[in-house]
Amino acid sequence: MISGTIFINCGWGFLLIEAAKKYNIKGMGITLSKEQKKKFEERIAEEGLEGRLSVELMDYRDLPKSGRKFDRVVSVGMLEHVGRDNYDLFMRCVKEMMQPGGLFLLHYISALQEHPGDAWIKKYIFPGGVIQ
């Protein structure tokens, strides 16, 4: 069991680093990008946040299998990549890794009506995703 914050699709780690510096949180980020993981680890060391923050190469679907539980789960800009067909799976994974009474922050890009989106965005930004 872990108390702290998990950031799904943590990107370059900015939000977790700021939260650790300003609010003294402990947390972990996950990403599928080796480049983002490497840069995030460098920034953790530069900021002296070893022992408070970590980052792992991991798919969100593997988190429940890890047995880790968190007080807070944060997802910013991830749901667009998950795609409509996997929303239920994503939410089940979040629920399984949260401590009872935990807090979930979900941020995603939406629109008043569902639409297929711009071809360039679909190819380079959200392949397989949908803007809701």
Short mmCIF file of C-alpha atoms in Angstrom, two decimals:
data_model
loop_
_atom_site.label_atom_id
_atom_site.label_comp_id
_atom_site.label_asym_id
_atom_site.label_seq_id
_atom_site.Cartn_x
_atom_site.Cartn_y
_atom_site.Cartn_z
CA MET A 1 0.00 0.00 0.00
CA ILE A 2 1.16 3.51 -0.83
CA SER A 3 -0.33 6.75 0.32
CA GLY A 4 0.27 9.68 -1.93
CA THR A 5 -0.58 10.74 -5.43
CA ILE A 6 -0.40 8.83 -8.69
CA PHE A 7 -0.33 10.86 -11.88
CA ILE A 8 -1.48 8.82 -14.87
CA ASN A 9 0.30 9.93 -18.05
CA CYS A 10 2.54 12.33 -16.14
CA GLY A 11 4.22 13.81 -19.19
CA TRP A 12 7.39 15.71 -18.31
CA GLY A 13 6.43 15.82 -14.61
CA PHE A 14 5.73 19.52 -14.19
CA LEU A 15 2.50 19.18 -12.19
CA LEU A 16 3.92 16.60 -9.77
CA ILE A 17 7.10 18.62 -9.25
CA GLU A 18 5.14 21.79 -8.53
CA ALA A 19 2.81 19.94 -6.13
CA ALA A 20 5.79 18.43 -4.29
CA LYS A 21 7.51 21.82 -3.97
CA LYS A 22 4.42 23.83 -3.01
CA TYR A 23 2.37 21.29 -1.03
CA ASN A 24 4.97 18.76 0.11
CA ILE A 25 3.19 15.82 -1.51
CA LYS A 26 4.69 12.43 -2.25
CA GLY A 27 3.82 10.99 -5.60
CA MET A 28 4.50 8.79 -8.55
CA GLY A 29 4.01 9.41 -12.24
CA ILE A 30 3.55 6.86 -14.97
CA THR A 31 4.25 7.33 -18.65
CA LEU A 32 4.75 5.24 -21.77
CA SER A 33 7.50 7.56 -23.01
CA LYS A 34 11.13 6.68 -22.24
CA GLU A 35 12.12 10.25 -23.08
CA GLN A 36 9.59 11.75 -20.66
CA LYS A 37 10.64 9.33 -17.92
CA LYS A 38 14.31 10.20 -18.36
CA LYS A 39 13.68 13.97 -18.31
CA PHE A 40 11.32 13.69 -15.33
CA GLU A 41 13.98 11.73 -13.39
CA GLU A 42 16.53 14.43 -14.22
CA ARG A 43 14.17 17.13 -12.97
CA ILE A 44 13.45 15.19 -9.77
CA ALA A 45 17.20 15.12 -9.07
CA GLU A 46 17.68 18.80 -10.01
CA GLU A 47 14.92 19.82 -7.60
CA GLY A 48 16.16 17.55 -4.80
CA LEU A 49 12.89 15.61 -4.72
CA GLU A 50 14.33 12.10 -4.60
CA GLY A 51 12.39 10.03 -2.08
CA ARG A 52 9.29 12.18 -2.62
CA LEU A 53 8.68 11.67 -6.34
CA SER A 54 9.24 8.79 -8.71
CA VAL A 55 8.34 7.94 -12.28
CA GLU A 56 7.84 4.59 -13.96
CA LEU A 57 7.29 3.31 -17.48
CA MET A 58 3.88 1.76 -17.09
CA ASP A 59 0.53 1.44 -18.81
CA TYR A 60 -2.43 2.54 -16.67
CA ARG A 61 -3.98 -0.90 -17.21
CA ASP A 62 -1.11 -2.47 -15.25
CA LEU A 63 -1.55 -0.34 -12.13
CA PRO A 64 -4.26 -2.48 -10.48
CA LYS A 65 -2.08 -5.58 -10.95
CA SER A 66 0.76 -3.81 -9.10
CA GLY A 67 -1.25 -3.84 -5.86
CA ARG A 68 -0.45 -0.17 -5.20
CA LYS A 69 -3.11 2.06 -3.68
CA PHE A 70 -3.14 5.85 -3.65
CA ASP A 71 -4.96 8.59 -1.76
CA ARG A 72 -5.14 10.74 -4.87
CA VAL A 73 -5.28 9.88 -8.57
CA VAL A 74 -4.66 12.59 -11.17
CA SER A 75 -5.26 12.30 -14.90
CA VAL A 76 -4.70 15.34 -17.11
CA GLY A 77 -5.16 14.95 -20.84
CA MET A 78 -5.19 11.15 -20.74
CA LEU A 79 -8.83 10.31 -21.41
CA GLU A 80 -8.52 11.61 -24.98
CA HIS A 81 -5.87 8.95 -25.64
CA VAL A 82 -7.85 6.16 -23.97
CA GLY A 83 -10.76 6.46 -26.40
CA ARG A 84 -14.47 5.91 -25.82
CA ASP A 85 -14.28 2.12 -26.04
CA ASN A 86 -11.91 2.02 -23.04
CA TYR A 87 -13.57 4.55 -20.71
CA ASP A 88 -15.06 1.85 -18.48
CA LEU A 89 -11.72 0.04 -18.24
CA PHE A 90 -9.92 3.30 -17.41
CA MET A 91 -12.41 4.15 -14.64
CA ARG A 92 -12.25 0.62 -13.20
CA CYS A 93 -8.45 0.84 -13.07
CA VAL A 94 -8.65 4.19 -11.27
CA LYS A 95 -11.17 2.83 -8.78
CA GLU A 96 -9.04 -0.26 -8.06
CA MET A 97 -5.93 1.77 -7.23
CA MET A 98 -7.64 4.33 -4.97
CA GLN A 99 -7.71 4.10 -1.20
CA PRO A 100 -11.24 4.26 0.25
CA GLY A 101 -12.24 7.91 0.44
CA GLY A 102 -9.58 8.88 -2.10
CA LEU A 103 -9.81 11.79 -4.48
CA PHE A 104 -9.75 11.56 -8.30
CA LEU A 105 -9.00 14.59 -10.48
CA LEU A 106 -9.91 14.03 -14.12
CA HIS A 107 -9.19 16.71 -16.71
CA TYR A 108 -9.89 16.18 -20.38
CA ILE A 109 -10.64 18.13 -23.53
CA SER A 110 -14.27 18.14 -24.55
CA ALA A 111 -16.71 19.81 -26.91
CA LEU A 112 -20.41 20.56 -26.85
CA GLN A 113 -20.95 17.80 -29.41
CA GLU A 114 -18.87 14.75 -30.24
CA HIS A 115 -17.05 15.13 -33.53
CA PRO A 116 -14.28 13.27 -35.36
CA GLY A 117 -11.82 16.16 -35.05
CA ASP A 118 -9.15 17.60 -37.27
CA ALA A 119 -7.17 15.06 -39.34
CA TRP A 120 -3.78 16.43 -38.19
CA ILE A 121 -4.78 16.30 -34.51
CA LYS A 122 -6.12 12.77 -34.93
CA LYS A 123 -2.86 11.64 -36.55
CA TYR A 124 -0.27 13.40 -34.35
CA ILE A 125 -1.94 14.36 -31.05
CA PHE A 126 -4.75 11.91 -30.27
CA PRO A 127 -4.37 8.84 -32.49
CA GLY A 128 -7.35 6.63 -31.76
CA GLY A 129 -8.81 9.26 -29.43
CA VAL A 130 -12.02 11.25 -29.62
CA ILE A 131 -12.72 14.82 -28.56
CA GLN A 132 -15.92 14.67 -26.53
#
